[in-house]
Coordinates of C-alpha atoms and ligand atoms in Angstrom, one line a residue:
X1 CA -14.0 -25.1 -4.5
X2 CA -11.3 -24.2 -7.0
X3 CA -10.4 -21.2 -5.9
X4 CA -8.2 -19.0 -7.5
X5 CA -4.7 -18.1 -5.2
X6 CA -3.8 -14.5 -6.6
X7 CA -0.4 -14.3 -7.1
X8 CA 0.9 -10.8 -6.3
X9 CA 4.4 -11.5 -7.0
X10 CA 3.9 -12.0 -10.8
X11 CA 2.0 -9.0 -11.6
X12 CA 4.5 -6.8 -9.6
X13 CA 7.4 -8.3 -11.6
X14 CA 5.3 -7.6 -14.5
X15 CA 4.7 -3.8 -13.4
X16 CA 8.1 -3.3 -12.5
X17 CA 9.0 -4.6 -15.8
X18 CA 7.1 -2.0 -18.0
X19 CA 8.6 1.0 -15.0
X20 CA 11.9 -0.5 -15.6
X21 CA 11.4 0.4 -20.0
X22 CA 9.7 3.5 -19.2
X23 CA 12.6 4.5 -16.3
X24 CA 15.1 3.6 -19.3
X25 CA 12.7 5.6 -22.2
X26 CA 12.7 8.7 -19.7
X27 CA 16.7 8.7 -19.4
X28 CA 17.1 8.5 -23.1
X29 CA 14.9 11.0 -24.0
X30 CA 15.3 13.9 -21.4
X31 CA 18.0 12.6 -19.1
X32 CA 15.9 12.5 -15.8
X33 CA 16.3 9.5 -13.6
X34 CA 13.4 9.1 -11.3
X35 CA 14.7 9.8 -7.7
X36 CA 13.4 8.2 -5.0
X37 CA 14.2 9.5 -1.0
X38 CA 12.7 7.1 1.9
X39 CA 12.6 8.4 5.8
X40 CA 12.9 6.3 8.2
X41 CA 12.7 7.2 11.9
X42 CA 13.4 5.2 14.4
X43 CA 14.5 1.2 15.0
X44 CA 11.4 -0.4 14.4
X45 CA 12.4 -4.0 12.5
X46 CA 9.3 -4.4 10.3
X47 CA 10.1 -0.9 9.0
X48 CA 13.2 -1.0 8.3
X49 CA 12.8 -4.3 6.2
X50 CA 10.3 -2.7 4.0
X51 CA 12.5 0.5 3.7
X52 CA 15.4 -1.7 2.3
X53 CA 13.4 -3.4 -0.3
X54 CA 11.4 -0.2 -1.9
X55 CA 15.0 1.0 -1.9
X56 CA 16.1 -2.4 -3.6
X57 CA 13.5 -2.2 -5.7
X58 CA 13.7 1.6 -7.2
X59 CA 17.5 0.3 -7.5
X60 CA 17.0 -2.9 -9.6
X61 CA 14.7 -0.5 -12.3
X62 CA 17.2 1.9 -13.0
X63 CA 16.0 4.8 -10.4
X64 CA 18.4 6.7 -8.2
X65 CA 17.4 5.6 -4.2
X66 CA 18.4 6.9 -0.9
X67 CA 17.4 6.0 2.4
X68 CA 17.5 8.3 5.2
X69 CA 17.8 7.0 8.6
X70 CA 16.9 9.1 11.3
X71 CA 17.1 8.2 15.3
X72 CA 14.0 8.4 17.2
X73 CA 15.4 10.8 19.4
X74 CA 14.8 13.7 16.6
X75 CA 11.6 16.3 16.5
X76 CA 8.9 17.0 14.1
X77 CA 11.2 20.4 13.2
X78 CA 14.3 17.8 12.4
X79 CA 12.3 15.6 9.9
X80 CA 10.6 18.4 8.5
X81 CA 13.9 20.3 7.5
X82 CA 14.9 17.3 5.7
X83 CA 12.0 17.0 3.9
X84 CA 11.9 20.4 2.7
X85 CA 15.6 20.1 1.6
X86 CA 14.5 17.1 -0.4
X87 CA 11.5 19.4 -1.7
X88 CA 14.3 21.6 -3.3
X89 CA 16.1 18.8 -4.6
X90 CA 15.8 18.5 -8.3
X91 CA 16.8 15.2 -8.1
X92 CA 14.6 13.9 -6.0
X93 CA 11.1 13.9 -7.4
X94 CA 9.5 11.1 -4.7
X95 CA 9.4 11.4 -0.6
X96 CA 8.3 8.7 1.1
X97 CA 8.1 8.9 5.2
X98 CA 7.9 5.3 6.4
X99 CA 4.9 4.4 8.4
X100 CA 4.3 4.3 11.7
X101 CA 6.3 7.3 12.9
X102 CA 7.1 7.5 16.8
X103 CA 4.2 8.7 18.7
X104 CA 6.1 11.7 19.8
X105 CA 5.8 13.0 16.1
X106 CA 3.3 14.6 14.3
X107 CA 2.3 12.6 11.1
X108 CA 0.3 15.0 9.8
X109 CA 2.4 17.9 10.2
X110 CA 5.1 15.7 8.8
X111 CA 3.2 14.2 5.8
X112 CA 2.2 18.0 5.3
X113 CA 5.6 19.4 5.0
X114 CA 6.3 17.0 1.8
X115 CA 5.6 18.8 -2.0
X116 CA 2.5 17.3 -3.1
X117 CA 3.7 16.8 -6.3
X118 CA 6.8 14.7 -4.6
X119 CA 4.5 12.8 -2.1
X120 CA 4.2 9.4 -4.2
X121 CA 2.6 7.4 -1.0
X122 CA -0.5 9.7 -1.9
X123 CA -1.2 10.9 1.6
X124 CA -0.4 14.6 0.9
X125 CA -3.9 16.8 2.5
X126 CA -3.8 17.8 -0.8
X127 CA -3.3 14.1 -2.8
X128 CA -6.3 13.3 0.0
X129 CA -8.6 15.9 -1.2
X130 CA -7.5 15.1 -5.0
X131 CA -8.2 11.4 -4.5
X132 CA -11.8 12.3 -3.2
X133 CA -12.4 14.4 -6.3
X134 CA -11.2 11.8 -8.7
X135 CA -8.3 13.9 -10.2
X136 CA -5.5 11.6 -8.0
X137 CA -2.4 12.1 -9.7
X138 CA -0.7 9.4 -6.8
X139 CA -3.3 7.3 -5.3
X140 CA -2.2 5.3 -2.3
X141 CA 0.7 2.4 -2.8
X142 CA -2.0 -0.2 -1.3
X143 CA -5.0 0.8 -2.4
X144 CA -4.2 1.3 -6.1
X145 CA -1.9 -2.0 -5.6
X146 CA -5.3 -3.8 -4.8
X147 CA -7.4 -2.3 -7.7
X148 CA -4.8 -3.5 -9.7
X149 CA -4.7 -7.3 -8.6
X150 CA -8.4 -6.7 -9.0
X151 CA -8.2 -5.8 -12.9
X152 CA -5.9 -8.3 -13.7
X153 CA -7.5 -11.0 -12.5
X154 CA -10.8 -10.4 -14.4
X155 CA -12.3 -9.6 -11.3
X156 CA -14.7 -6.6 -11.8
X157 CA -16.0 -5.2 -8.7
X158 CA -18.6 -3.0 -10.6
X159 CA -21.9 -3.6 -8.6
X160 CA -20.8 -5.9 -6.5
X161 CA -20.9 -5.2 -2.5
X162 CA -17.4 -4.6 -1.1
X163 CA -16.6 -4.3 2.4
X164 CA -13.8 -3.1 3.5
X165 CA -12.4 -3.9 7.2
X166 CA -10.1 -1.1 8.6
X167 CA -10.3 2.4 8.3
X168 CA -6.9 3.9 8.4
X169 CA -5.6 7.1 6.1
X170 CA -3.0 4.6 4.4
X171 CA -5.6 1.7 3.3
X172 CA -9.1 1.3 4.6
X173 CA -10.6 5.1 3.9
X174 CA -9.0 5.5 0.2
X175 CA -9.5 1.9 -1.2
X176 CA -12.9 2.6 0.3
X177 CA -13.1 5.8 -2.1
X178 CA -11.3 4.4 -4.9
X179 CA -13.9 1.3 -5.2
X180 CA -16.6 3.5 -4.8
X181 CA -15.6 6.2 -7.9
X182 CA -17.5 5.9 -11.3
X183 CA -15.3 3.8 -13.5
X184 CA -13.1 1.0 -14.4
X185 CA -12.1 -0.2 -11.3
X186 CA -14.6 1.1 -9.2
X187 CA -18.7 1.0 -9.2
X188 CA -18.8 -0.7 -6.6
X189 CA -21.2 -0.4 -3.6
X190 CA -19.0 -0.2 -0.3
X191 CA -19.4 -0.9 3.0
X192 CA -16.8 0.3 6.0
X193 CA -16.2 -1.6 9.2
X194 CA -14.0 -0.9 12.4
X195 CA -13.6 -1.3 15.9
X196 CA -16.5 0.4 16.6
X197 CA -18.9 -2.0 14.0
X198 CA -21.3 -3.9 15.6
X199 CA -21.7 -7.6 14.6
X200 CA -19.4 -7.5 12.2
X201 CA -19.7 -11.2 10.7
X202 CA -23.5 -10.5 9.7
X203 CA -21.9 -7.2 7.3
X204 CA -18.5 -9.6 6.3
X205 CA -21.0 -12.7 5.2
X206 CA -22.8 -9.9 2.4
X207 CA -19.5 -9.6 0.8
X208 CA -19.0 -10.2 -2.4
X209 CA -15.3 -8.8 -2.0
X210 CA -14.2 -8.4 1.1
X211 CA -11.0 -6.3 1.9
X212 CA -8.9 -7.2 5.5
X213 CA -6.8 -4.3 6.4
X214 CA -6.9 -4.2 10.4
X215 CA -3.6 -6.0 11.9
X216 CA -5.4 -8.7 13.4
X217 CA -4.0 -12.1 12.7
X218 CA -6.1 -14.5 11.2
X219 CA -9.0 -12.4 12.0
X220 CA -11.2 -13.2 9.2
X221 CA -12.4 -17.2 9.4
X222 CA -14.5 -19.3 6.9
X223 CA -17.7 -18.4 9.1
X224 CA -17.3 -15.2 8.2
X225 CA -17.1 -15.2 4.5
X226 CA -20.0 -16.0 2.1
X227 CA -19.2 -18.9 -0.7
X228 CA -17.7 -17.5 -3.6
X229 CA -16.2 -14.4 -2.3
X230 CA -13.3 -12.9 -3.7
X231 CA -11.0 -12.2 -0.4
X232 CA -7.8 -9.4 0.1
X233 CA -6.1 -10.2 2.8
X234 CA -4.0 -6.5 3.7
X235 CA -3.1 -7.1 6.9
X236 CA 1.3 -8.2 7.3
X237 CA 1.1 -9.7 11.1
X238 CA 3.8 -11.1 12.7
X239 CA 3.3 -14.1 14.8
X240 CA 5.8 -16.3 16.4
X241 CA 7.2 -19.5 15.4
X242 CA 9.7 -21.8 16.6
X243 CA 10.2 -23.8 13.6
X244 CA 11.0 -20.5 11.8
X245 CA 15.6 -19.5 11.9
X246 CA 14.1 -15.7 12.6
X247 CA 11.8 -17.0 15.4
X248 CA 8.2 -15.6 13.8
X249 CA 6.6 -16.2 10.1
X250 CA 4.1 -13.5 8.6
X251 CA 0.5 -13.7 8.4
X252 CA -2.7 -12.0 6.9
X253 CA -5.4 -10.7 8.8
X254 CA -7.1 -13.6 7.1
X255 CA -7.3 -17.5 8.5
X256 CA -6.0 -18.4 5.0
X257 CA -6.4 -22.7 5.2
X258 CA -10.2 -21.7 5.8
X259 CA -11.1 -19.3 3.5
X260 CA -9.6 -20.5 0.9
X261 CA -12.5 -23.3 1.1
X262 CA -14.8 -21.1 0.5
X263 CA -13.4 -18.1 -1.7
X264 CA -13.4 -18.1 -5.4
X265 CA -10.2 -15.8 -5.0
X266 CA -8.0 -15.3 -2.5
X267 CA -4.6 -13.4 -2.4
X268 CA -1.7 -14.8 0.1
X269 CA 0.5 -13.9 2.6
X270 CA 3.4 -13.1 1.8
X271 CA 2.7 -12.7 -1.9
X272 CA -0.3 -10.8 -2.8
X273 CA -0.7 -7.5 -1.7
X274 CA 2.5 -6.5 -0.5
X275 CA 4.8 -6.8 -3.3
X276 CA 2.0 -4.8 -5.6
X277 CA 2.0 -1.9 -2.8
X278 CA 5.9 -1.9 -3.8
X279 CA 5.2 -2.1 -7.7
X280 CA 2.3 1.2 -7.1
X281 CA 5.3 3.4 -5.5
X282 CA 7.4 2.7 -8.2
X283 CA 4.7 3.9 -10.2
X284 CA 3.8 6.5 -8.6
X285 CA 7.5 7.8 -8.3
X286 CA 8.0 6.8 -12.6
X287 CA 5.0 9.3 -12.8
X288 CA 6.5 12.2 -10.6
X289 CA 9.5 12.3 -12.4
X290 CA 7.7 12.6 -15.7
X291 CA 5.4 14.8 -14.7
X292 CA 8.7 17.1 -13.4
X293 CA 10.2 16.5 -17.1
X294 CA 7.4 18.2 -19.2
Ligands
LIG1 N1 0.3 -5.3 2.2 C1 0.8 -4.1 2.4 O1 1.5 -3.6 1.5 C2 0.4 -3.3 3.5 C3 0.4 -1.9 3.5 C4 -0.1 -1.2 4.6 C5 -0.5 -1.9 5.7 N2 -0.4 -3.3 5.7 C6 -0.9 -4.1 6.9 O2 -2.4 -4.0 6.9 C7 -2.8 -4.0 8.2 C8 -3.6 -2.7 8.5 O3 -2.7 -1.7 8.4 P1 -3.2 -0.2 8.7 O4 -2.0 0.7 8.6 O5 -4.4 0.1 7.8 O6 -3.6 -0.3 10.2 P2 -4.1 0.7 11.3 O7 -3.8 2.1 10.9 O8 -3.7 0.2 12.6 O9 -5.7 0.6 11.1 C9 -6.4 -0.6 11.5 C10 -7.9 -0.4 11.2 O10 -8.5 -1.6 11.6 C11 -9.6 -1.4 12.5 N3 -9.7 -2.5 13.4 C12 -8.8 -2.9 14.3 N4 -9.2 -4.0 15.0 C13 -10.4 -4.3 14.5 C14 -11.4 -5.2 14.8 N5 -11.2 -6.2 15.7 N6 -12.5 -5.2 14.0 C15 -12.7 -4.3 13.1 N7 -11.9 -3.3 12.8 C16 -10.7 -3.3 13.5 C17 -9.2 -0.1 13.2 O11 -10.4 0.5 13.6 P3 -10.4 1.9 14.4 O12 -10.3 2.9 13.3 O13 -11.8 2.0 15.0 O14 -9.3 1.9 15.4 C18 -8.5 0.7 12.1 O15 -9.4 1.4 11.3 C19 -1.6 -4.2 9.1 O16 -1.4 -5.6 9.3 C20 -0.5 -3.7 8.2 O17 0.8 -4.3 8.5 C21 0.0 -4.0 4.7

């Protein structure tokens, strides 16, 4: 089959691209620079990588960036009084708390703390509820980074059956909402799965999109996708290798060398999803710092 490899990497450059004009338009015309503050607590390696390049990223469009490292020894009251300080900060108009926090902190109390109209990872009570309604103002990095690769790539998921694998607050539950809405981008008919589905390659084989967003590596194999499918592979895994200098090399949740045999579309790992979740908080952040400019 000639299947089609999505290349993430090019439509983020492209995104970032128009953020970078309108970062640059914005300055010009009402002197704000989009400000972008990312928390990090905690050591963990695959966090702190990601945290460098959003930071890298905002940086290279023209927005102001700061990282804040916090040790893992600090309380929910710690990284909340931060984040309310940042609240008050004029110049800061996104707050991003990097994801997984340490399991002695409360996520939701902590995701709660952050203004909703500064919380450009969408994930806000508030930003939750607005998302359900269809009145998002900052839908999820991944999710809207998917229904983006979608759209450009001609790939209309109106009618078609999606299932989605994975049900977390970040990806699975609001891709499964935003794929489900009336509209461009959405109409589809969607199907959830998780730990708890039952026979789970008889629901993945009635796919005609099928979304991989559970950390499993290489979960998903040609059995269990049905010719022609378009396949999102979510899932960052790291798995070890010795040929590799850093000792491990990243994979999907998705066997790629298989389904690519049997999907019309496919997007890679490294190279598809994650550089687009990067382009959607740039957007997201472009849009809070407009919004604060009216
Ligand atoms: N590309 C990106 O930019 C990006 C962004 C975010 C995350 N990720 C990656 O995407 C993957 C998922 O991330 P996440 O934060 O959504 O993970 P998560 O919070 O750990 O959620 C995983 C979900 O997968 C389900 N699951 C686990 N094992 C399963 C199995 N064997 N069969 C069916 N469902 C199963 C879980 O079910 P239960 O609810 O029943 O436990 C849960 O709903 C990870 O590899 C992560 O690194 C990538």
């Amino acid at each position: 089959m000639d299947t089609q490899i999505i290349d993430g990497v090019r439509l983020a450059n492209k995104i970032r691209l128009q953020i970078s004009d309108k970062v640059k338009n914005l300055k010009e015309k009402t002197g704000v620079i989009p400000g972008l503050a990312v928390i990090l607590v905690g050591n963990d390696p695959a966090s702190n990588v990601y945290v460098k390049s959003k930071q890298k990223a905002a940086k290279d469009i023209g927005m102001n960036a700061t990282d804040y490292l916090l040790s893992d020894t600090v309380n929910d009251s710690d990284v909340i009084e931060l984040i309310h300080n940042l609240n008050n900060d004029k110049l800061v108009h996104g707050i991003l708390v990097q994801l997984p926090l340490p399991s002695n902190l409360s996520k939701t109390k902590i995701i709660d703390s952050i203004d909703p109209n500064k919380d450009v990872d969408g994930l806000h009570v508030v930003n939750m509820g607005k998302l359900m309604s269809g009145m998002q103002i900052f839908p999820p990095a991944t999710p809207y980074g998917i229904q983006k690769i979608l759209l450009d790539s001609g790939i209309s998921v109106n009618s078609k059956h999606v299932v989605v694998l994975g049900r977390s607050e970040i990806v699975g539950r609001p891709i499964s909402i935003l794929m489900s809405q009336k509209g461009i981008g959405g109409d589809a008919t969607v199907t959830v799965c998780h730990s708890q589905t039952q026979n789970i390659e008889s629901i993945t084989r009635q796919a005609d999109i099928l979304i991989a967003a559970i950390g499993r590596p290489n979960f998903v194999t040609g059995s269990m996708v049905k010719d022609g499918a378009v396949v999102i592979d979510v899932g960052i895994n790291r798995v070890s290798d010795i040929n590799k200098k850093r000792g491990y090399k990243l994979v999907g949740d998705v066997f790629f060398e298989e389904v690519r045999e049997k999907a019309s579309a496919i997007t890679p790992v490294p190279g598809g999803v994650g550089p687009m979740t990067i382009a959607m908080l740039l957007e997201n952040t472009f849009q809070a710092a407009w919004i604060s400019s009216l």
